[in-house]
Amino acid sequence: MYDTHYLWPHKDLLDVTQLTADDVMHLLDLAASFQEINRRPVKRVPTLQGKTVILFFAENSTRTKVSFEIAAKRLSADTHALGKAGSSLNKGESLLDTGLTLQAMHPDLIVIRHSSSGAAAFLADKLSCGIVNAGDGWHAHPTQALLDCYTLRHAWGGRFEGRTLLILGDIAHSRVARSNMHLLTMLGVKVRLCAPRTLLPAGVETWPVEVFGDLDRAVDGADAVMCLRLQLERQQAGLLPDLSEYSRRYCLTLPRLSRAKTGAQVLHPGPMNRGLEISDDVADMADSRVLDQVSAGVATRMAVLYLLAMQGGRS
Ligand code: CP
């Protein structure tokens, strides 16, 4: 149940590491109440009427961009979308000058996706309006982790403590893996990682996780498996000698999934490389939560926009 007296202390959402477990539960409760609006015939409430949200996506996106836009519109905020193509970034304007220019139009929030780790934090430090990190380089994707948490909370009947989540695939390049690892371990989930050695990040041995190279061992007894997109655009460094070998060893298939707990959940943040990190039959099976994640993205982002636009930094 959403607590209307909870004081939300954050002006910006930059990384899940800034959140307490109470912040997360409050946000997920609020998202659950917004999910009800998404199922109505008329999906709009006046909650953020008069507020302005700029969607500044300097890197490609389908799910995050569209769901933030739908989330803002369902709460009646005014939205303006800016991409790298078609903006003055392509004429050489700096990130800071772009941010200052957008701020001069008095938005309440800027949602930013950028290929550089730290871009959202950099703007949050310079601008007075709220900043939402919609993914920065390899660093963080807090709203993805929150919507994954929303999805698992629902699928697991509300209990995180003692559950086991396997995160599988290209961990080294994944902001989703980093944000989920932080968020879910904070909530008591045991996180396992499985990847070839070359796709594990430097320093992984200091993370509070179990690391596996062998998928059959990693999946054994898991309550959920989150497959990650193999970031083919970042494989020029020769980290993988052979994609068919990668697929043979690390693709989540039905026989492999059968080693997990009965009814284990399958997640993927998208976009999927079908046949490479996840087989068609796993992606499309009844216990696949892939489209539930997308749906949860709208409700979770409605909660983020509401908390930052109406309460951000006012406690
Ligand atoms: N999961 C995710 O961030 O997807 P998009 O890149 O399509 O936004």
Short mmCIF file of C-alpha atoms and ligand atoms in Angstrom, two decimals:
data_model
loop_
_atom_site.label_atom_id
_atom_site.label_comp_id
_atom_site.label_asym_id
_atom_site.label_seq_id
_atom_site.Cartn_x
_atom_site.Cartn_y
_atom_site.Cartn_z
CA MET A 1 0.00 0.00 0.00
CA TYR A 2 1.41 3.40 -1.01
CA ASP A 3 2.31 5.58 2.02
CA THR A 4 1.18 9.15 1.26
CA HIS A 5 3.29 10.53 4.16
CA TYR A 6 6.62 9.13 2.93
CA LEU A 7 9.18 11.90 2.40
CA TRP A 8 11.08 11.35 -0.85
CA PRO A 9 14.48 12.98 -0.33
CA HIS A 10 16.05 12.82 -3.80
CA LYS A 11 16.15 15.68 -6.32
CA ASP A 12 17.64 13.38 -8.98
CA LEU A 13 17.67 9.66 -9.78
CA LEU A 14 21.21 8.90 -10.90
CA ASP A 15 21.93 5.41 -9.57
CA VAL A 16 20.19 2.83 -7.40
CA THR A 17 23.07 3.11 -4.91
CA GLN A 18 21.56 6.41 -3.68
CA LEU A 19 18.33 4.62 -2.64
CA THR A 20 17.48 2.89 0.63
CA ALA A 21 15.38 -0.28 0.74
CA ASP A 22 12.53 1.89 2.11
CA ASP A 23 12.84 4.28 -0.88
CA VAL A 24 12.64 1.30 -3.25
CA MET A 25 9.60 -0.24 -1.58
CA HIS A 26 7.84 3.13 -1.49
CA LEU A 27 8.53 3.67 -5.20
CA LEU A 28 7.36 0.15 -6.10
CA ASP A 29 4.15 0.60 -4.08
CA LEU A 30 3.49 3.85 -5.91
CA ALA A 31 4.23 2.18 -9.26
CA ALA A 32 1.69 -0.55 -8.42
CA SER A 33 -0.96 2.12 -7.85
CA PHE A 34 -0.07 3.75 -11.20
CA GLN A 35 -0.26 0.38 -12.98
CA GLU A 36 -3.99 0.47 -12.29
CA ILE A 37 -4.25 3.68 -14.38
CA ASN A 38 -2.51 1.91 -17.27
CA ARG A 39 -5.33 -0.65 -17.41
CA ARG A 40 -8.16 1.91 -17.55
CA PRO A 41 -9.95 2.72 -20.82
CA VAL A 42 -8.92 6.39 -20.35
CA LYS A 43 -5.28 6.30 -19.26
CA ARG A 44 -4.66 9.84 -18.07
CA VAL A 45 -4.73 11.59 -14.69
CA PRO A 46 -3.96 15.29 -14.01
CA THR A 47 -1.25 14.60 -11.40
CA LEU A 48 1.63 16.36 -13.22
CA GLN A 49 -0.43 18.97 -15.08
CA GLY A 50 1.72 22.07 -15.61
CA LYS A 51 5.00 20.15 -15.19
CA THR A 52 7.49 19.89 -18.05
CA VAL A 53 9.65 16.84 -18.75
CA ILE A 54 12.43 16.90 -21.37
CA LEU A 55 13.48 13.54 -22.81
CA PHE A 56 17.09 13.99 -23.87
CA PHE A 57 18.19 10.73 -25.50
CA ALA A 58 21.69 11.10 -26.93
CA GLU A 59 21.86 7.30 -27.45
CA ASN A 60 19.40 4.93 -29.14
CA SER A 61 16.44 3.57 -27.17
CA THR A 62 13.01 2.08 -27.78
CA ARG A 63 11.69 0.84 -24.41
CA THR A 64 13.12 3.49 -22.09
CA LYS A 65 12.34 6.48 -24.28
CA VAL A 66 8.81 5.49 -25.25
CA SER A 67 7.87 4.38 -21.74
CA PHE A 68 9.15 7.61 -20.16
CA GLU A 69 7.15 9.59 -22.71
CA ILE A 70 4.00 7.54 -22.13
CA ALA A 71 4.54 7.74 -18.34
CA ALA A 72 4.82 11.55 -18.43
CA LYS A 73 1.80 11.92 -20.72
CA ARG A 74 -0.37 9.61 -18.62
CA LEU A 75 0.35 11.93 -15.69
CA SER A 76 -0.50 14.97 -17.92
CA ALA A 77 3.02 16.45 -17.96
CA ASP A 78 4.17 18.33 -21.06
CA THR A 79 6.97 16.41 -22.82
CA HIS A 80 9.63 17.43 -25.31
CA ALA A 81 11.95 14.88 -26.90
CA LEU A 82 15.47 15.64 -28.06
CA GLY A 83 17.80 13.13 -29.70
CA LYS A 84 21.43 13.45 -30.69
CA ALA A 85 20.51 13.40 -34.36
CA GLY A 86 18.69 16.60 -35.15
CA SER A 87 20.07 18.49 -32.14
CA SER A 88 22.93 20.97 -31.84
CA LEU A 89 25.04 18.25 -30.19
CA ASN A 90 25.72 17.28 -33.79
CA LYS A 91 27.05 20.80 -34.42
CA GLY A 92 29.55 20.35 -31.61
CA GLU A 93 27.62 21.93 -28.71
CA SER A 94 28.90 20.56 -25.41
CA LEU A 95 26.82 18.48 -23.01
CA LEU A 96 26.99 21.27 -20.44
CA ASP A 97 25.86 23.99 -22.87
CA THR A 98 23.05 21.71 -24.05
CA GLY A 99 21.98 21.14 -20.45
CA LEU A 100 22.13 24.86 -19.58
CA THR A 101 20.14 25.66 -22.73
CA LEU A 102 17.43 23.14 -21.83
CA GLN A 103 17.33 24.37 -18.24
CA ALA A 104 16.77 27.96 -19.42
CA MET A 105 13.37 26.76 -20.71
CA HIS A 106 12.41 25.87 -17.11
CA PRO A 107 11.70 22.15 -17.29
CA ASP A 108 10.95 20.38 -14.02
CA LEU A 109 12.84 17.25 -15.06
CA ILE A 110 15.35 16.23 -17.69
CA VAL A 111 15.53 12.50 -18.46
CA ILE A 112 18.90 11.77 -20.04
CA ARG A 113 20.43 8.79 -21.81
CA HIS A 114 24.06 9.18 -22.82
CA SER A 115 26.89 6.91 -23.92
CA SER A 116 29.30 8.38 -21.34
CA SER A 117 29.31 7.00 -17.81
CA GLY A 118 28.69 9.89 -15.43
CA ALA A 119 26.85 12.14 -17.92
CA ALA A 120 23.67 12.28 -15.80
CA ALA A 121 25.61 12.97 -12.58
CA PHE A 122 27.58 15.69 -14.38
CA LEU A 123 24.37 17.50 -15.37
CA ALA A 124 22.78 16.96 -11.95
CA ASP A 125 25.73 18.75 -10.40
CA LYS A 126 25.39 21.76 -12.73
CA LEU A 127 21.61 22.13 -13.12
CA SER A 128 18.91 22.92 -10.58
CA CYS A 129 16.10 20.94 -12.27
CA GLY A 130 15.74 17.24 -11.48
CA ILE A 131 17.79 14.78 -13.56
CA VAL A 132 16.78 11.18 -14.26
CA ASN A 133 19.46 8.82 -15.53
CA ALA A 134 17.95 6.74 -18.33
CA GLY A 135 21.23 4.87 -18.85
CA ASP A 136 24.80 6.24 -18.87
CA GLY A 137 27.53 4.24 -20.59
CA TRP A 138 28.31 1.01 -18.71
CA HIS A 139 27.61 2.68 -15.37
CA ALA A 140 23.95 2.59 -14.36
CA HIS A 141 20.38 2.15 -15.56
CA PRO A 142 18.40 2.75 -12.37
CA THR A 143 14.89 2.74 -13.83
CA GLN A 144 15.58 -0.58 -15.60
CA ALA A 145 16.64 -2.14 -12.29
CA LEU A 146 13.57 -0.69 -10.57
CA LEU A 147 11.21 -2.08 -13.20
CA ASP A 148 12.99 -5.47 -13.01
CA CYS A 149 12.52 -5.34 -9.25
CA TYR A 150 8.83 -4.50 -9.75
CA THR A 151 8.48 -7.48 -12.11
CA LEU A 152 10.22 -9.91 -9.75
CA ARG A 153 8.30 -8.64 -6.74
CA HIS A 154 5.06 -9.48 -8.51
CA ALA A 155 6.31 -12.84 -9.84
CA TRP A 156 7.79 -13.86 -6.46
CA GLY A 157 4.74 -12.92 -4.40
CA GLY A 158 6.53 -10.01 -2.71
CA ARG A 159 9.44 -11.98 -1.17
CA PHE A 160 13.02 -11.14 -2.23
CA GLU A 161 14.92 -12.48 0.79
CA GLY A 162 16.69 -15.77 0.02
CA ARG A 163 15.78 -15.83 -3.69
CA THR A 164 18.50 -16.53 -6.25
CA LEU A 165 18.83 -14.54 -9.47
CA LEU A 166 21.28 -15.51 -12.19
CA ILE A 167 22.44 -12.67 -14.47
CA LEU A 168 23.77 -14.23 -17.65
CA GLY A 169 25.85 -12.89 -20.53
CA ASP A 170 27.68 -9.70 -21.37
CA ILE A 171 28.15 -8.39 -17.82
CA ALA A 172 31.24 -6.33 -18.66
CA HIS A 173 29.35 -3.87 -20.85
CA SER A 174 26.07 -3.93 -18.95
CA ARG A 175 24.75 -1.01 -16.90
CA VAL A 176 21.64 -3.17 -16.36
CA ALA A 177 23.71 -5.88 -14.63
CA ARG A 178 25.43 -3.34 -12.36
CA SER A 179 22.19 -1.62 -11.31
CA ASN A 180 20.35 -4.92 -10.75
CA MET A 181 23.24 -6.37 -8.77
CA HIS A 182 23.22 -3.36 -6.39
CA LEU A 183 19.45 -3.16 -6.04
CA LEU A 184 18.63 -6.84 -5.65
CA THR A 185 21.48 -7.65 -3.24
CA MET A 186 20.26 -4.74 -1.09
CA LEU A 187 16.84 -6.44 -0.96
CA GLY A 188 18.32 -9.80 0.12
CA VAL A 189 18.49 -11.58 -3.27
CA LYS A 190 21.50 -13.86 -3.87
CA VAL A 191 22.93 -12.77 -7.22
CA ARG A 192 24.96 -15.07 -9.46
CA LEU A 193 26.79 -13.94 -12.59
CA CYS A 194 27.67 -16.20 -15.50
CA ALA A 195 29.79 -15.14 -18.50
CA PRO A 196 32.96 -16.01 -20.32
CA ARG A 197 35.98 -14.54 -18.50
CA THR A 198 36.40 -11.82 -21.17
CA LEU A 199 32.84 -10.54 -20.57
CA LEU A 200 33.23 -10.15 -16.81
CA PRO A 201 34.14 -6.66 -15.55
CA ALA A 202 37.47 -5.88 -13.91
CA GLY A 203 37.09 -6.07 -10.14
CA VAL A 204 34.10 -8.47 -10.24
CA GLU A 205 35.70 -10.45 -7.41
CA THR A 206 34.89 -7.52 -5.06
CA TRP A 207 31.15 -7.62 -5.97
CA PRO A 208 28.79 -9.36 -3.52
CA VAL A 209 27.97 -12.12 -6.04
CA GLU A 210 28.90 -15.69 -7.00
CA VAL A 211 30.65 -15.88 -10.38
CA PHE A 212 30.38 -18.87 -12.73
CA GLY A 213 31.90 -19.73 -16.09
CA ASP A 214 29.71 -22.79 -16.63
CA LEU A 215 26.05 -22.09 -17.36
CA ASP A 216 24.71 -25.49 -16.28
CA ARG A 217 26.20 -24.99 -12.80
CA ALA A 218 25.12 -21.34 -12.63
CA VAL A 219 21.47 -21.98 -13.45
CA ASP A 220 21.13 -24.89 -11.00
CA GLY A 221 18.35 -24.06 -8.49
CA ALA A 222 17.93 -20.41 -9.59
CA ASP A 223 14.58 -18.66 -8.95
CA ALA A 224 15.06 -16.40 -11.97
CA VAL A 225 17.44 -15.92 -14.88
CA MET A 226 18.08 -12.53 -16.44
CA CYS A 227 19.68 -12.82 -19.87
CA LEU A 228 21.64 -9.83 -21.15
CA ARG A 229 22.02 -8.61 -24.69
CA LEU A 230 25.41 -9.45 -26.16
CA GLN A 231 26.51 -5.93 -27.09
CA LEU A 232 27.74 -6.79 -30.56
CA GLU A 233 28.68 -3.16 -31.25
CA ARG A 234 31.28 -3.41 -28.45
CA GLN A 235 32.90 -6.69 -29.54
CA GLN A 236 35.55 -5.21 -31.87
CA ALA A 237 38.22 -5.75 -29.22
CA GLY A 238 38.17 -9.48 -29.97
CA LEU A 239 36.65 -10.42 -26.62
CA LEU A 240 34.81 -13.30 -28.28
CA PRO A 241 36.56 -15.39 -30.92
CA ASP A 242 33.35 -16.98 -32.21
CA LEU A 243 29.66 -16.09 -31.81
CA SER A 244 28.47 -19.65 -32.50
CA GLU A 245 30.73 -20.90 -29.67
CA TYR A 246 29.27 -18.18 -27.40
CA SER A 247 25.76 -19.24 -28.28
CA ARG A 248 26.57 -22.93 -27.70
CA ARG A 249 27.92 -22.25 -24.20
CA TYR A 250 25.85 -19.28 -22.98
CA CYS A 251 22.49 -19.24 -24.76
CA LEU A 252 19.59 -19.89 -22.34
CA THR A 253 17.68 -22.83 -23.83
CA LEU A 254 14.80 -24.87 -22.42
CA PRO A 255 17.02 -27.86 -21.48
CA ARG A 256 19.35 -25.51 -19.60
CA LEU A 257 16.49 -23.66 -17.91
CA SER A 258 15.10 -27.02 -16.69
CA ARG A 259 17.98 -27.05 -14.15
CA ALA A 260 16.54 -23.93 -12.47
CA LYS A 261 13.68 -24.15 -9.95
CA THR A 262 10.32 -25.19 -11.37
CA GLY A 263 8.53 -22.08 -12.58
CA ALA A 264 11.73 -20.01 -12.61
CA GLN A 265 11.20 -16.57 -14.11
CA VAL A 266 13.04 -15.46 -17.23
CA LEU A 267 13.86 -11.80 -17.79
CA HIS A 268 15.64 -9.85 -20.50
CA PRO A 269 15.93 -6.05 -20.52
CA GLY A 270 15.83 -6.04 -24.32
CA PRO A 271 16.53 -5.69 -27.12
CA MET A 272 17.05 -9.47 -27.48
CA ASN A 273 19.45 -11.24 -29.83
CA ARG A 274 17.27 -14.32 -30.28
CA GLY A 275 19.32 -17.48 -30.74
CA LEU A 276 22.45 -15.84 -29.32
CA GLU A 277 21.81 -15.23 -25.59
CA ILE A 278 18.22 -16.56 -25.40
CA SER A 279 16.43 -19.16 -27.52
CA ASP A 280 13.06 -18.41 -29.15
CA ASP A 281 11.22 -21.00 -27.05
CA VAL A 282 12.55 -19.50 -23.78
CA ALA A 283 11.86 -15.91 -24.87
CA ASP A 284 8.28 -16.78 -25.77
CA MET A 285 7.37 -19.28 -23.04
CA ALA A 286 4.68 -18.64 -20.42
CA ASP A 287 7.17 -17.92 -17.62
CA SER A 288 9.03 -15.36 -19.73
CA ARG A 289 8.58 -11.96 -18.09
CA VAL A 290 10.06 -9.96 -20.99
CA LEU A 291 6.85 -8.13 -21.94
CA ASP A 292 5.82 -7.79 -18.28
CA GLN A 293 9.09 -5.90 -17.81
CA VAL A 294 8.10 -3.50 -20.59
CA SER A 295 4.68 -2.97 -19.04
CA ALA A 296 6.22 -2.46 -15.58
CA GLY A 297 8.50 0.15 -17.17
CA VAL A 298 5.62 2.55 -17.74
CA ALA A 299 4.27 2.28 -14.17
CA THR A 300 7.73 2.43 -12.59
CA ARG A 301 8.68 5.50 -14.62
CA MET A 302 5.37 7.17 -13.71
CA ALA A 303 6.38 6.70 -10.06
CA VAL A 304 9.87 8.10 -10.68
CA LEU A 305 8.54 11.17 -12.51
CA TYR A 306 5.91 11.79 -9.83
CA LEU A 307 8.33 11.50 -6.90
CA LEU A 308 10.98 13.73 -8.47
CA ALA A 309 8.63 16.33 -9.96
CA MET A 310 6.35 16.66 -6.93
CA GLN A 311 8.61 15.87 -3.97
CA GLY A 312 12.22 15.76 -5.24
CA GLY A 313 14.61 17.30 -2.72
CA ARG A 314 11.89 19.01 -0.71
CA SER A 315 12.30 17.06 2.54
N1 CP B 1 16.25 -1.94 -21.74
C1 CP B 1 16.50 -0.82 -22.45
O1 CP B 1 17.13 0.12 -21.92
O2 CP B 1 16.00 -0.83 -23.70
P1 CP B 1 16.10 0.39 -24.73
O3 CP B 1 17.55 0.56 -25.08
O4 CP B 1 15.24 -0.01 -25.90
O5 CP B 1 15.59 1.62 -24.03
#
